[in-house]
PDB file of C-alpha atoms in Angstrom:
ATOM      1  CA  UNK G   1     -43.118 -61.577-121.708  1.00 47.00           C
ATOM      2  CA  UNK G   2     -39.842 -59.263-121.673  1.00 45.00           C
ATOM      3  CA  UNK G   3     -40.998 -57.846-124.724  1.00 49.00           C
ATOM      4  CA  UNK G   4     -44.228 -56.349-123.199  1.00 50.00           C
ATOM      5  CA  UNK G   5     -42.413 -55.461-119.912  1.00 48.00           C
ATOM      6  CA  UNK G   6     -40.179 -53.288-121.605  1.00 49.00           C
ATOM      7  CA  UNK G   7     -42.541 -51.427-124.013  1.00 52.00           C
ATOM      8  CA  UNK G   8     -44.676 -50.837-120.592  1.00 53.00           C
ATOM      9  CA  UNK G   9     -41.230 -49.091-119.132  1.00 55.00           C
ATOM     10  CA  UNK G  10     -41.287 -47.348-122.278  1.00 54.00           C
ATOM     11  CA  UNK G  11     -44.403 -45.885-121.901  1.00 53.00           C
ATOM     12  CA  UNK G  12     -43.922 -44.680-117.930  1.00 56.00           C
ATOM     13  CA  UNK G  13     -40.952 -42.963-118.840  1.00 52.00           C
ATOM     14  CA  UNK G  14     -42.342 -41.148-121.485  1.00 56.00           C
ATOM     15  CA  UNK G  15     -45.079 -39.661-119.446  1.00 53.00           C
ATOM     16  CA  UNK G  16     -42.822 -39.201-116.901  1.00 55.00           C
ATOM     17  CA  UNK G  17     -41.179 -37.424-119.530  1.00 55.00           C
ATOM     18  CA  UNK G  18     -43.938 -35.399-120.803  1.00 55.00           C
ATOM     19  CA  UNK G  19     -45.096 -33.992-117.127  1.00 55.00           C
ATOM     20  CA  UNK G  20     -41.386 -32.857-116.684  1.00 54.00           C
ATOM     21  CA  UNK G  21     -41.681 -30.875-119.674  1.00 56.00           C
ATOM     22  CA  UNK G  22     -45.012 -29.406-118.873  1.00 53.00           C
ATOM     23  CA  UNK G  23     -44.147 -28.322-115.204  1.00 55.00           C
ATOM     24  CA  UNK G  24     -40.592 -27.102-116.425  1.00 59.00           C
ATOM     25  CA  UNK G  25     -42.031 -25.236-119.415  1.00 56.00           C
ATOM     26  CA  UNK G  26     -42.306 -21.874-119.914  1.00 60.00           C
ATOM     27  CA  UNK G  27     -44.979 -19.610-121.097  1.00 60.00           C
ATOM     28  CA  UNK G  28     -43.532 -16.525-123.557  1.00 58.00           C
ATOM     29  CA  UNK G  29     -44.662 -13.376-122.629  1.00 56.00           C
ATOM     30  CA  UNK G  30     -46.875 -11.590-124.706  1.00 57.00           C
ATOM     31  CA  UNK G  31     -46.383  -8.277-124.299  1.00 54.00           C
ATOM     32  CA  UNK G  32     -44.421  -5.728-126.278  1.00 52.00           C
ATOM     33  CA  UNK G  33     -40.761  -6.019-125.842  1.00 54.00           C
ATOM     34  CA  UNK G  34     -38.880  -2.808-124.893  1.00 50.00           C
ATOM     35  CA  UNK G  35     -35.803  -1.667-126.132  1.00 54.00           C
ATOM     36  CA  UNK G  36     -32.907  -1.598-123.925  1.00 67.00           C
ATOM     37  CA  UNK G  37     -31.051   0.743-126.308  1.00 74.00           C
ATOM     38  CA  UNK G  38     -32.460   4.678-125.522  1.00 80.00           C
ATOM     39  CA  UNK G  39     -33.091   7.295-127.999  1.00 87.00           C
ATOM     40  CA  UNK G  40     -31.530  10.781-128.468  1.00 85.00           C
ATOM     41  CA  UNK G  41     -34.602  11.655-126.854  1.00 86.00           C
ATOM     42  CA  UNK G  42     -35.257   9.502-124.261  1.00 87.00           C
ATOM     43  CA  UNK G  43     -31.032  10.264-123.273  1.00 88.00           C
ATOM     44  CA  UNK G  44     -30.822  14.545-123.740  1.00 88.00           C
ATOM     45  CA  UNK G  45     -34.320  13.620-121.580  1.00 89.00           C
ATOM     46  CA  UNK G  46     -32.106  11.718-118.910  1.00 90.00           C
ATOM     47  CA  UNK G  47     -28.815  14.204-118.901  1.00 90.00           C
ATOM     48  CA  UNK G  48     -31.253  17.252-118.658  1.00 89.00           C
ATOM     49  CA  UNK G  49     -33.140  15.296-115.138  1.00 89.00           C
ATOM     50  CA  UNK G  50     -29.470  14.587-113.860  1.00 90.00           C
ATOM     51  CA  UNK G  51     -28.340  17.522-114.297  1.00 87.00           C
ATOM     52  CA  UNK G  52     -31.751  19.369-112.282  1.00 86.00           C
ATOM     53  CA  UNK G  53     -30.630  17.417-109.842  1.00 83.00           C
ATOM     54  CA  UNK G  54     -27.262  17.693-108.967  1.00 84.00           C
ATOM     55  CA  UNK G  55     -27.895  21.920-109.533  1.00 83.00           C
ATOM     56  CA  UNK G  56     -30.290  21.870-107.031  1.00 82.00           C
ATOM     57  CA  UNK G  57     -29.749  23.485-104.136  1.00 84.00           C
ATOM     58  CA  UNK G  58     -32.255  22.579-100.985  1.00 84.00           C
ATOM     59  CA  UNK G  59     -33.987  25.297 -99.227  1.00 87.00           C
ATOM     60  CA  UNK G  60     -33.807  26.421 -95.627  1.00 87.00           C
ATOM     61  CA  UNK G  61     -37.232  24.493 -95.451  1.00 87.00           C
ATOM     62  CA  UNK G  62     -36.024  21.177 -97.088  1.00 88.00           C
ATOM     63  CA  UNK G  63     -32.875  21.697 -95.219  1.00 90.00           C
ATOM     64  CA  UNK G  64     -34.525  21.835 -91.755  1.00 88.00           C
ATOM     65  CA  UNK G  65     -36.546  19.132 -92.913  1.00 89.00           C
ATOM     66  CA  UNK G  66     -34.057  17.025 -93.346  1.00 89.00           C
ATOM     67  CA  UNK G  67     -32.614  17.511 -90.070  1.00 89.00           C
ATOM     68  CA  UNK G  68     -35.441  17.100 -88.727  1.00 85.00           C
ATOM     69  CA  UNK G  69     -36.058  13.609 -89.524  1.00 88.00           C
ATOM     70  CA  UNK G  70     -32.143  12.461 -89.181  1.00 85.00           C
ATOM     71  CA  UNK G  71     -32.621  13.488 -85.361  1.00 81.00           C
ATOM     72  CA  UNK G  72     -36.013  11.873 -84.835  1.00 80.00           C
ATOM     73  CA  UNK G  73     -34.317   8.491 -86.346  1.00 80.00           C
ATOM     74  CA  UNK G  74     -31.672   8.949 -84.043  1.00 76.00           C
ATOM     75  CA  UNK G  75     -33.784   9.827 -81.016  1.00 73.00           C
ATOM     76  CA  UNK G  76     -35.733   6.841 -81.752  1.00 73.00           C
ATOM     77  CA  UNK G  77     -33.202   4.466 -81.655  1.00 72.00           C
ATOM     78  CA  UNK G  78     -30.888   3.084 -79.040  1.00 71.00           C
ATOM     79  CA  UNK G  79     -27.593   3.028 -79.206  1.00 73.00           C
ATOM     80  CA  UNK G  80     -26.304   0.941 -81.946  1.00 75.00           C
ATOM     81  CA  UNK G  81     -23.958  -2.273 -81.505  1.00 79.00           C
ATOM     82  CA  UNK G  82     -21.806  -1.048 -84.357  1.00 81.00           C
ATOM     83  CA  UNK G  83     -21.096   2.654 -82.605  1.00 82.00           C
ATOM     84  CA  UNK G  84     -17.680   2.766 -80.216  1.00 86.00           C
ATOM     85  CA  UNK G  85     -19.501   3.372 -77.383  1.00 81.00           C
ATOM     86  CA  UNK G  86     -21.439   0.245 -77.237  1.00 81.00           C
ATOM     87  CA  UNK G  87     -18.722  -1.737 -78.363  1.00 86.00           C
ATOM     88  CA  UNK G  88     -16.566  -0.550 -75.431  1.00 87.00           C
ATOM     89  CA  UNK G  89     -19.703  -0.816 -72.867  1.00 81.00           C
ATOM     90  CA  UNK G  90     -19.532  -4.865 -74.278  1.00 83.00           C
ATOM     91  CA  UNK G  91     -15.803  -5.005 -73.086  1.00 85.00           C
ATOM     92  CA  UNK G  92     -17.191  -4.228 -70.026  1.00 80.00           C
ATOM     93  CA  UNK G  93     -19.602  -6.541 -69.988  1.00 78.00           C
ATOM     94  CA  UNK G  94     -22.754  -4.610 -70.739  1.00 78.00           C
ATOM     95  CA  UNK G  95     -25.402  -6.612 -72.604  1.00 78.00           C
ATOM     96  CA  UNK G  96     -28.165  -5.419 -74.976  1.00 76.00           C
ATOM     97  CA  UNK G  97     -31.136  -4.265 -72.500  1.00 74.00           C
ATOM     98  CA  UNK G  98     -29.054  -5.196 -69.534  1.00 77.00           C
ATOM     99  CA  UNK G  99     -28.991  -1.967 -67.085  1.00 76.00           C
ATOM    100  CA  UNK G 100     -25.696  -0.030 -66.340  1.00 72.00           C
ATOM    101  CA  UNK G 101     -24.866  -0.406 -62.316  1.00 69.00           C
ATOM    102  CA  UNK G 102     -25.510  -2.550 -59.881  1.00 72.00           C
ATOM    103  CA  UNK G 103     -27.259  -5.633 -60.190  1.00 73.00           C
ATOM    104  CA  UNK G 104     -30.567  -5.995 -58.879  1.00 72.00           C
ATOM    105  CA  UNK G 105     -31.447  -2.683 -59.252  1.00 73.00           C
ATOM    106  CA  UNK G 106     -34.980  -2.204 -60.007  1.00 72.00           C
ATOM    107  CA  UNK G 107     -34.611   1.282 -60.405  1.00 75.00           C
ATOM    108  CA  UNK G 108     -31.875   0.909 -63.101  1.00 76.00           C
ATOM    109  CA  UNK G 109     -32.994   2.793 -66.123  1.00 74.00           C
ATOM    110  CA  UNK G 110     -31.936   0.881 -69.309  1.00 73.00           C
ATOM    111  CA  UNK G 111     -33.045   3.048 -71.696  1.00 71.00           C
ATOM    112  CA  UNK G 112     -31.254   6.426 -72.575  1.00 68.00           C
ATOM    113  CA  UNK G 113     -32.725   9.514 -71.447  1.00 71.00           C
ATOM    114  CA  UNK G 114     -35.080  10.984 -74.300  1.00 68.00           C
ATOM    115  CA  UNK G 115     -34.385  14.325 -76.054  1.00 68.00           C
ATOM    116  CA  UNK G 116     -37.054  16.545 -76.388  1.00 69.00           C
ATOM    117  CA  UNK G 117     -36.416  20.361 -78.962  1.00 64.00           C
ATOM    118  CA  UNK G 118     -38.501  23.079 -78.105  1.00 67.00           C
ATOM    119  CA  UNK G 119     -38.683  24.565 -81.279  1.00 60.00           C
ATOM    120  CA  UNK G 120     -40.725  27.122 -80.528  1.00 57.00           C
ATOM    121  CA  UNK G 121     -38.541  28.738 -77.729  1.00 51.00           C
ATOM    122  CA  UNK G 122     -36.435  31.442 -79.565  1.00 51.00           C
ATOM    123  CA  UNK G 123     -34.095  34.409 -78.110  1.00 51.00           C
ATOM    124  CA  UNK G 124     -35.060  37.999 -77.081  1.00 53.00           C
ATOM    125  CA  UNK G 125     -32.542  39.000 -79.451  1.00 52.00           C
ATOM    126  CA  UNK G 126     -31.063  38.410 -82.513  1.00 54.00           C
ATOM    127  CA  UNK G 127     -32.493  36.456 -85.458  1.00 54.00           C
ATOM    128  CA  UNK G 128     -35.578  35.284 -83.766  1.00 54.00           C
ATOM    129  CA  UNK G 129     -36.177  38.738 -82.878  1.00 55.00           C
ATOM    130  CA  UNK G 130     -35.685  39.772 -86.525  1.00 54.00           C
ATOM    131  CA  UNK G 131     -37.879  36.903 -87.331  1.00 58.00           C
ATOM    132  CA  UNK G 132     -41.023  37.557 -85.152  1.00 64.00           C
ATOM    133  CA  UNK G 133     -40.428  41.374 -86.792  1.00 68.00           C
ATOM    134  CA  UNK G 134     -42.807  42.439 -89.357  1.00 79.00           C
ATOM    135  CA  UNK G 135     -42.766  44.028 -92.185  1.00 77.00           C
ATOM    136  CA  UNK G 136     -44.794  47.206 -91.146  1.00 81.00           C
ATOM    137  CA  UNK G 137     -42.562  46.828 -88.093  1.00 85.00           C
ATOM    138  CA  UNK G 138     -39.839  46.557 -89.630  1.00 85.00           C
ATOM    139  CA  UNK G 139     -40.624  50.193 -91.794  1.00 88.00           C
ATOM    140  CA  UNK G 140     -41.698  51.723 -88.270  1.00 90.00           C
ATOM    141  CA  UNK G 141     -38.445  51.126 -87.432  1.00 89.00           C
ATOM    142  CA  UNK G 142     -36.343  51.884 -90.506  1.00 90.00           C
ATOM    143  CA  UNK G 143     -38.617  55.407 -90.472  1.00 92.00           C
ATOM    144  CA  UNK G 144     -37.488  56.301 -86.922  1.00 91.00           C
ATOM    145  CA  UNK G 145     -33.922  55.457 -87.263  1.00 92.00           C
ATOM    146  CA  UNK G 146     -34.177  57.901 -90.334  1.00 93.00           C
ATOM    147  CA  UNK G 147     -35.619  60.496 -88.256  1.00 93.00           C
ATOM    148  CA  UNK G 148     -33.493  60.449 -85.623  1.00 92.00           C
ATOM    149  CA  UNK G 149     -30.254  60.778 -87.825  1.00 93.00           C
ATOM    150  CA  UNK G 150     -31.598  63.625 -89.805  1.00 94.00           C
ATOM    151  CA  UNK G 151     -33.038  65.265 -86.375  1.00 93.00           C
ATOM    152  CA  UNK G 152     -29.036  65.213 -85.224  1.00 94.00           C
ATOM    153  CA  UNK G 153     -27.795  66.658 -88.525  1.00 94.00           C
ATOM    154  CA  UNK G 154     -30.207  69.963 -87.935  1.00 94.00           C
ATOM    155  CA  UNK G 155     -28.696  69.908 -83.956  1.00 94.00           C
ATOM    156  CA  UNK G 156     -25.088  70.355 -85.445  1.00 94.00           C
ATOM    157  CA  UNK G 157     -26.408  72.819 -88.236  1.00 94.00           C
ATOM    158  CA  UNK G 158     -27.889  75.086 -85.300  1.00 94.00           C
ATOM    159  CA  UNK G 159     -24.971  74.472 -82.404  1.00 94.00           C
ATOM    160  CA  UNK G 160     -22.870  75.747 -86.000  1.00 94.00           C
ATOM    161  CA  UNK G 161     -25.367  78.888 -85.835  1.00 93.00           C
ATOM    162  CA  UNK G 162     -25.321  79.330 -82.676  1.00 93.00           C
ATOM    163  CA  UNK G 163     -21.478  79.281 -82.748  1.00 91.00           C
ATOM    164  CA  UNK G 164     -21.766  82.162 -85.174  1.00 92.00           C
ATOM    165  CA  UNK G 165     -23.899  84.674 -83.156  1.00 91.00           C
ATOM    166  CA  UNK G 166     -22.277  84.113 -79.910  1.00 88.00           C
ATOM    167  CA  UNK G 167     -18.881  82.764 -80.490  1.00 76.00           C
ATOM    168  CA  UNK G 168     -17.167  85.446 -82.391  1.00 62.00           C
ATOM    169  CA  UNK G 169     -14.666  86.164 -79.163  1.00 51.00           C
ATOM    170  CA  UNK G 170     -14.274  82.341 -78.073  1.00 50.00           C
ATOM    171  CA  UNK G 171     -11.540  80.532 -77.716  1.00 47.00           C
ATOM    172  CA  UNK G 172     -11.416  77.416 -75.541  1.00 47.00           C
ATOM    173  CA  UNK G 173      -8.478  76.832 -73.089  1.00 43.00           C
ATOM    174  CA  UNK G 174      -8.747  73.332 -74.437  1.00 44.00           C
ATOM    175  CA  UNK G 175      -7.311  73.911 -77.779  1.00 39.00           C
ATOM    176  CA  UNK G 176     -10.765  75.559 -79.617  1.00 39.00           C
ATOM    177  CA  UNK G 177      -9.724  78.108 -81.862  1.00 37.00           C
ATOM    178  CA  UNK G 178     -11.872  80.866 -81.624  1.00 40.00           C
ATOM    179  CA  UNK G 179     -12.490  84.228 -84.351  1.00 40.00           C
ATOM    180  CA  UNK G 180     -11.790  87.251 -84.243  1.00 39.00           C
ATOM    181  CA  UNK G 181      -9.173  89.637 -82.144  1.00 40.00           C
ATOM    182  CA  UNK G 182      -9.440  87.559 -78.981  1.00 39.00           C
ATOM    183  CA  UNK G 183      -8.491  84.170 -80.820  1.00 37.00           C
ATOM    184  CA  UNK G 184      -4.712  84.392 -79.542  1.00 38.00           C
ATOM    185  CA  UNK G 185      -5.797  85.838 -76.467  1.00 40.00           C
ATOM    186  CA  UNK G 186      -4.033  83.660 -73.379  1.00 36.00           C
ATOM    187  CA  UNK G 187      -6.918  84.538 -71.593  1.00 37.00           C
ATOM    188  CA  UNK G 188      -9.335  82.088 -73.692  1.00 51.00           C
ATOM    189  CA  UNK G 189     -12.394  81.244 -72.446  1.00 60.00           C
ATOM    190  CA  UNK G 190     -13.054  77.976 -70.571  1.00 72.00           C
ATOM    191  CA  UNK G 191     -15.283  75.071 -72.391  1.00 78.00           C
ATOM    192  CA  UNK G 192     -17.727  74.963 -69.094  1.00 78.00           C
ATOM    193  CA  UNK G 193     -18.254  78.542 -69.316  1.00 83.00           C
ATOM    194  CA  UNK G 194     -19.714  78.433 -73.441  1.00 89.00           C
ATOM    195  CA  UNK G 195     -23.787  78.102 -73.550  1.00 90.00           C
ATOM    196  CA  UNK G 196     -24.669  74.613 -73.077  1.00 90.00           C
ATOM    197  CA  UNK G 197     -26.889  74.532 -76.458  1.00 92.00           C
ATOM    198  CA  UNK G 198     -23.527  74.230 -78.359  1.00 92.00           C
ATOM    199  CA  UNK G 199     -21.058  73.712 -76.118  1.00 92.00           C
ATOM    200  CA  UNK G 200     -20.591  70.131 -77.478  1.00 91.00           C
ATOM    201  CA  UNK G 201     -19.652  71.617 -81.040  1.00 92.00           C
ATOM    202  CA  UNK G 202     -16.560  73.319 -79.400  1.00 91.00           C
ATOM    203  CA  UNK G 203     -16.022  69.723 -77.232  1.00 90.00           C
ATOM    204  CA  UNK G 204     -15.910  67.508 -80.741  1.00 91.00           C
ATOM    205  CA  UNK G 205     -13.749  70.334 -82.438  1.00 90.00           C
ATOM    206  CA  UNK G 206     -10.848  70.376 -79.446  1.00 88.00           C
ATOM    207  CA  UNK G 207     -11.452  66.316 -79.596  1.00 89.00           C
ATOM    208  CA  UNK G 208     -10.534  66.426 -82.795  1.00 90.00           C
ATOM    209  CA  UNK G 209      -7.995  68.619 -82.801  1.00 89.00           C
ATOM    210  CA  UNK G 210      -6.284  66.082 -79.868  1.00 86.00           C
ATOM    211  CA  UNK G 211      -6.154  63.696 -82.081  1.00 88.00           C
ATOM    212  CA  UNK G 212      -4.689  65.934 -85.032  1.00 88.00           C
ATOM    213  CA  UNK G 213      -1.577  67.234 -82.609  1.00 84.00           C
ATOM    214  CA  UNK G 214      -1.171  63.034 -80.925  1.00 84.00           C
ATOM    215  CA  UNK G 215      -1.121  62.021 -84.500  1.00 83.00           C
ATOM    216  CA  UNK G 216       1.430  64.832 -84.987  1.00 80.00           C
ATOM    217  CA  UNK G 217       3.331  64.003 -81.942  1.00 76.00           C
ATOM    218  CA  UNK G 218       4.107  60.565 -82.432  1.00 76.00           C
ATOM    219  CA  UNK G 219       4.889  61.426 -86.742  1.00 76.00           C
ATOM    220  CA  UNK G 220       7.978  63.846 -85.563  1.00 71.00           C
ATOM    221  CA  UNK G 221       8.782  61.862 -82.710  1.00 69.00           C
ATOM    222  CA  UNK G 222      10.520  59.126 -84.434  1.00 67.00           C
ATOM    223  CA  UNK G 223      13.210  62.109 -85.891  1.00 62.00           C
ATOM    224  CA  UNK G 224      13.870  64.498 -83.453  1.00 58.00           C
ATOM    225  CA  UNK G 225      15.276  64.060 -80.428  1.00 59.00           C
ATOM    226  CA  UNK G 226      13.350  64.136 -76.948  1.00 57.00           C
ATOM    227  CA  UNK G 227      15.833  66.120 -75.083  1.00 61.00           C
ATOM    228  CA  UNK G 228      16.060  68.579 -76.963  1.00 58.00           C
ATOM    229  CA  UNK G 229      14.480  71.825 -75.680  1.00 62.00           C
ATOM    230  CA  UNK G 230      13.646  75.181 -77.768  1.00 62.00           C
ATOM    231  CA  UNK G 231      12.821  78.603 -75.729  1.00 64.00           C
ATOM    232  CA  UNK G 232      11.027  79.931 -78.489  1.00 65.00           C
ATOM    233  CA  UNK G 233       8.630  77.011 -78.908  1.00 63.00           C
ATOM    234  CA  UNK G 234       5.341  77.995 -78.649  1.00 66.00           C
ATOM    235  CA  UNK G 235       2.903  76.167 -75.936  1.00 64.00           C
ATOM    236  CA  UNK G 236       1.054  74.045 -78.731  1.00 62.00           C
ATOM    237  CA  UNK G 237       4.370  73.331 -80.079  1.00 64.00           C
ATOM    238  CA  UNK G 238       5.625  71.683 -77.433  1.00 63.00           C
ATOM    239  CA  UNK G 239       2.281  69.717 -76.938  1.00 59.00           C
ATOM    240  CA  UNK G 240       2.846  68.169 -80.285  1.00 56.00           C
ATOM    241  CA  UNK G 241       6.330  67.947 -79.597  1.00 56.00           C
ATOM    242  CA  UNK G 242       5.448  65.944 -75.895  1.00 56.00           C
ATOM    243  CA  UNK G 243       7.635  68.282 -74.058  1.00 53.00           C
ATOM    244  CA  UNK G 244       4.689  69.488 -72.066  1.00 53.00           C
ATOM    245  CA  UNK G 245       2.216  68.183 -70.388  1.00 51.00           C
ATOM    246  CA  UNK G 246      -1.364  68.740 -72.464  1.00 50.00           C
ATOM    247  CA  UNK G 247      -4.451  69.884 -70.741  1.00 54.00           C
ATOM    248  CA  UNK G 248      -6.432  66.667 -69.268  1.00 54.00           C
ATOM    249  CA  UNK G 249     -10.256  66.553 -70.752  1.00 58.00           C
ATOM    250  CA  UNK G 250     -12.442  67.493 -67.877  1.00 69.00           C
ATOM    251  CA  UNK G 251     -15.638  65.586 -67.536  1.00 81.00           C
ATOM    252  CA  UNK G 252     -18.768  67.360 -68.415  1.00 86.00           C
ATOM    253  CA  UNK G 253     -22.252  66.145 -66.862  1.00 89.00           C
ATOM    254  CA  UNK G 254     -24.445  68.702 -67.750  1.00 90.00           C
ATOM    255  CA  UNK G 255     -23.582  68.370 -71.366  1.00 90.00           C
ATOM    256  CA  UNK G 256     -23.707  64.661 -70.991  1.00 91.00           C
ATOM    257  CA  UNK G 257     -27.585  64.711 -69.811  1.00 92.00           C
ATOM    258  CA  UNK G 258     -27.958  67.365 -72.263  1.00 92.00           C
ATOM    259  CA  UNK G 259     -26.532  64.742 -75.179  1.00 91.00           C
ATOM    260  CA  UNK G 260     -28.812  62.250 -73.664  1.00 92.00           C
ATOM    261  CA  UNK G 261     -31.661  63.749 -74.859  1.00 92.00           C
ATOM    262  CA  UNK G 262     -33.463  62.685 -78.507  1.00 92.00           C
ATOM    263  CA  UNK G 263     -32.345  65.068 -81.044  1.00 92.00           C
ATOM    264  CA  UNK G 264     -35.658  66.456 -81.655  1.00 92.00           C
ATOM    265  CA  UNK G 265     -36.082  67.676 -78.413  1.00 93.00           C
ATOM    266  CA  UNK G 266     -32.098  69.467 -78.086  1.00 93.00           C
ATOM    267  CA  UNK G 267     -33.472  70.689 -81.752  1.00 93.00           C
ATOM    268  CA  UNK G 268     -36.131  71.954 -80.638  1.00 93.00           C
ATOM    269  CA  UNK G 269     -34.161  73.974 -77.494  1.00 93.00           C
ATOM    270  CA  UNK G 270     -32.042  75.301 -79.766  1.00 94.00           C
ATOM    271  CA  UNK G 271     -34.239  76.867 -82.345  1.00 94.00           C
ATOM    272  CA  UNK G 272     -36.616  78.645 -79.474  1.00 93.00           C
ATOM    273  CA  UNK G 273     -33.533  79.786 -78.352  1.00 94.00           C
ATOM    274  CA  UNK G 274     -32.336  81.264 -81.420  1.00 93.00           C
ATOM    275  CA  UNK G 275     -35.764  83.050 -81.633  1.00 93.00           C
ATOM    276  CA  UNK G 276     -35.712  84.364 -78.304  1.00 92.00           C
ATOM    277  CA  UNK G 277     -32.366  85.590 -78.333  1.00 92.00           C
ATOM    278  CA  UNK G 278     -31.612  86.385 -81.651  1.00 93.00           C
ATOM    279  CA  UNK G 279     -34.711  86.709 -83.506  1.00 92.00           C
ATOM    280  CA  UNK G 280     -33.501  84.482 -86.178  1.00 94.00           C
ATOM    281  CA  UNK G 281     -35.489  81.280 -87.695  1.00 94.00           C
ATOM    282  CA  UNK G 282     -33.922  78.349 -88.411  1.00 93.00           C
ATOM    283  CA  UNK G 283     -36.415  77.048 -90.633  1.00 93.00           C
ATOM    284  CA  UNK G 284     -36.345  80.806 -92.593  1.00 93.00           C
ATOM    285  CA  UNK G 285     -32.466  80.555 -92.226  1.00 91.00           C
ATOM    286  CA  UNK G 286     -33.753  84.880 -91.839  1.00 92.00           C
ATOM    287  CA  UNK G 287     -32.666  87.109 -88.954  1.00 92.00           C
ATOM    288  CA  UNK G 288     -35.757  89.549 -88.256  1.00 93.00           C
ATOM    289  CA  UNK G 289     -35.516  93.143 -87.236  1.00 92.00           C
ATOM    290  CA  UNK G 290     -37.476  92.682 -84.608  1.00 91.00           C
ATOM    291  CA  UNK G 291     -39.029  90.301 -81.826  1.00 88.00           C
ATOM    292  CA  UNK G 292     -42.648  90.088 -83.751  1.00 89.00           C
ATOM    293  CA  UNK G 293     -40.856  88.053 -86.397  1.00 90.00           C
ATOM    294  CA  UNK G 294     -43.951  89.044 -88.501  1.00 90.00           C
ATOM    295  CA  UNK G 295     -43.861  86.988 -91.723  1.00 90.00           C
ATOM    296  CA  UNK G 296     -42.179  83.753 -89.929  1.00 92.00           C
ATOM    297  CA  UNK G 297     -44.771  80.777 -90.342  1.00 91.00           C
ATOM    298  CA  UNK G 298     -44.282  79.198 -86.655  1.00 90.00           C
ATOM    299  CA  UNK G 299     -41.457  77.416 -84.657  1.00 89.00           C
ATOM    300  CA  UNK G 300     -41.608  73.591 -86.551  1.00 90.00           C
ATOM    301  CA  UNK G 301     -40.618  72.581 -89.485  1.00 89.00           C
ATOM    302  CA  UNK G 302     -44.208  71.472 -90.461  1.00 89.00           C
ATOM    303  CA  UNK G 303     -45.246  75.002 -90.197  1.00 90.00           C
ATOM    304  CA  UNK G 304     -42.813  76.185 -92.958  1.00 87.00           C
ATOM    305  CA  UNK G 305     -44.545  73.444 -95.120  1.00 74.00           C
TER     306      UNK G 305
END
């Protein structure tokens, strides 16, 4: 009876045996095993994609991108428990969608106040200016500039012209230096009285030569000595020298508005004068013998092709 009890055990525990092996077993997988070892392929394959990526460099677009989304996560979000500021609002004893105030407020807000970027709003000036500029704009522009530099070359070639027909006997009381016998004449000629058309030629030469005798000045003035006072000095001398006192620039306003004009139109003053007067072309760079100018093209530029 024992006997029979015990084989019976036997047999349970067996089974019991057998369904622990089935439920614990494992099924091997069929498919193809890969190599965890890479070839000298698969690894120059590898460097080569690390090494596109780290030399990258992101674009303005990626760039602005990118900022983009960092500020709509962090618009989107309240403020975190792990920043400072909401750990010293705790101390306080703020709690997480509690209201800041007084209690029983229903107006409390207890959200932040919400950031909205006008992206499209740009300056007047500047490099949204530049931006909004386009290219056929942009050579408009470029074209112009060039026009009006070159325009303001030809005025100081025909104020120089000028200078040559009428300023023979000229010498400014401001320091000009003029040709001929009168040049060291006391008696110069005052810079108000010279024609208007190139009266700023003889204003940028005496500015220019203010500068030469300050520059002067203040060289010989660290080795010789300011009391000391020569008879014989000449009047410019002692300019340079500081010992007297140099004529004061006088303001100018009709040469002022006259500079205020474009350069194509004090151009174009100047040549008409120089035919009127002189009978000379500045385009033909040709003195005529008479007022019929016969054989000049015209008065512009165009006209002389």
């Amino acid at each position: 009876m024992a006997s029979s009890k015990t084989s019976t055990d036997g047999k349970s525990a067996q089974l019991t045996g057998d369904m622990d092996d089935y439920m614990s077993m494992t099924i091997p997988d069929s498919s193809p095993k890969v190599s965890q070892f890479e070839t000298s392929v698969q690894r120059r394959g590898r460097k080569r994609r690390e090494a596109e990526s780290r030399a990258h460099q992101p674009s303005k677009a990626e760039i602005a991108h990118q900022a983009q989304l960092n500020r709509d996560e962090a618009l989107s979000t309240s403020l975190p428990v792990s920043s400072k500021g909401y750990q010293m609002m705790a101390k306080l004893g703020f709690k997480a969608g509690s209201a800041l105030g007084k209690e029983g407020n229903e107006h409390a807000r207890k959200e932040p106040l919400g950031v909205v970027v006008k992206e499209e709003v740009e300056a007047d000036s500047g490099e949204g200016a530049k931006r909004r500029e386009t290219e056929g704009e942009f050579r408009e522009r470029q074209a112009r500039e060039r026009e009006q530099k070159r325009a303001e070359g030809l005025c100081w070639a025909a104020m120089r012209v000028l200078e040559g027909f009428e300023g023979e006997d000229t010498t400014t009381v401001e320091g000009g230096v003029g040709e001929g016998e009168n040049a060291a004449n006391p008696t110069s000629k005052p810079t108000a009285g010279i024609n208007l058309l190139w009266r700023g030629l003889v204003r940028d030469r005496d500015e220019k030569e203010r500068e030469r005798r300050m520059r002067y000045d203040l060289h010989q003035s660290l080795s010789r000595n300011a009391a000391y006072d020569d008879p014989d000095e000449e009047k410019q001398d002692r300019q340079a020298w500081g010992t007297e006192e140099e004529e004061v620039e006088v303001e100018d306003p009709e040469l002022d508005e006259f500079n205020r004009l474009e350069p194509t139109e004090r151009l174009g003053k100047m040549v008409e004068y120089l035919r009127e007067n002189w009978r000379y072309c500045f385009w033909c760079k040709f003195q005529y013998p008479d007022e019929t100018m016969d054989g000049c093209p015209g008065m512009t530029e165009d006209e002389h092709g």
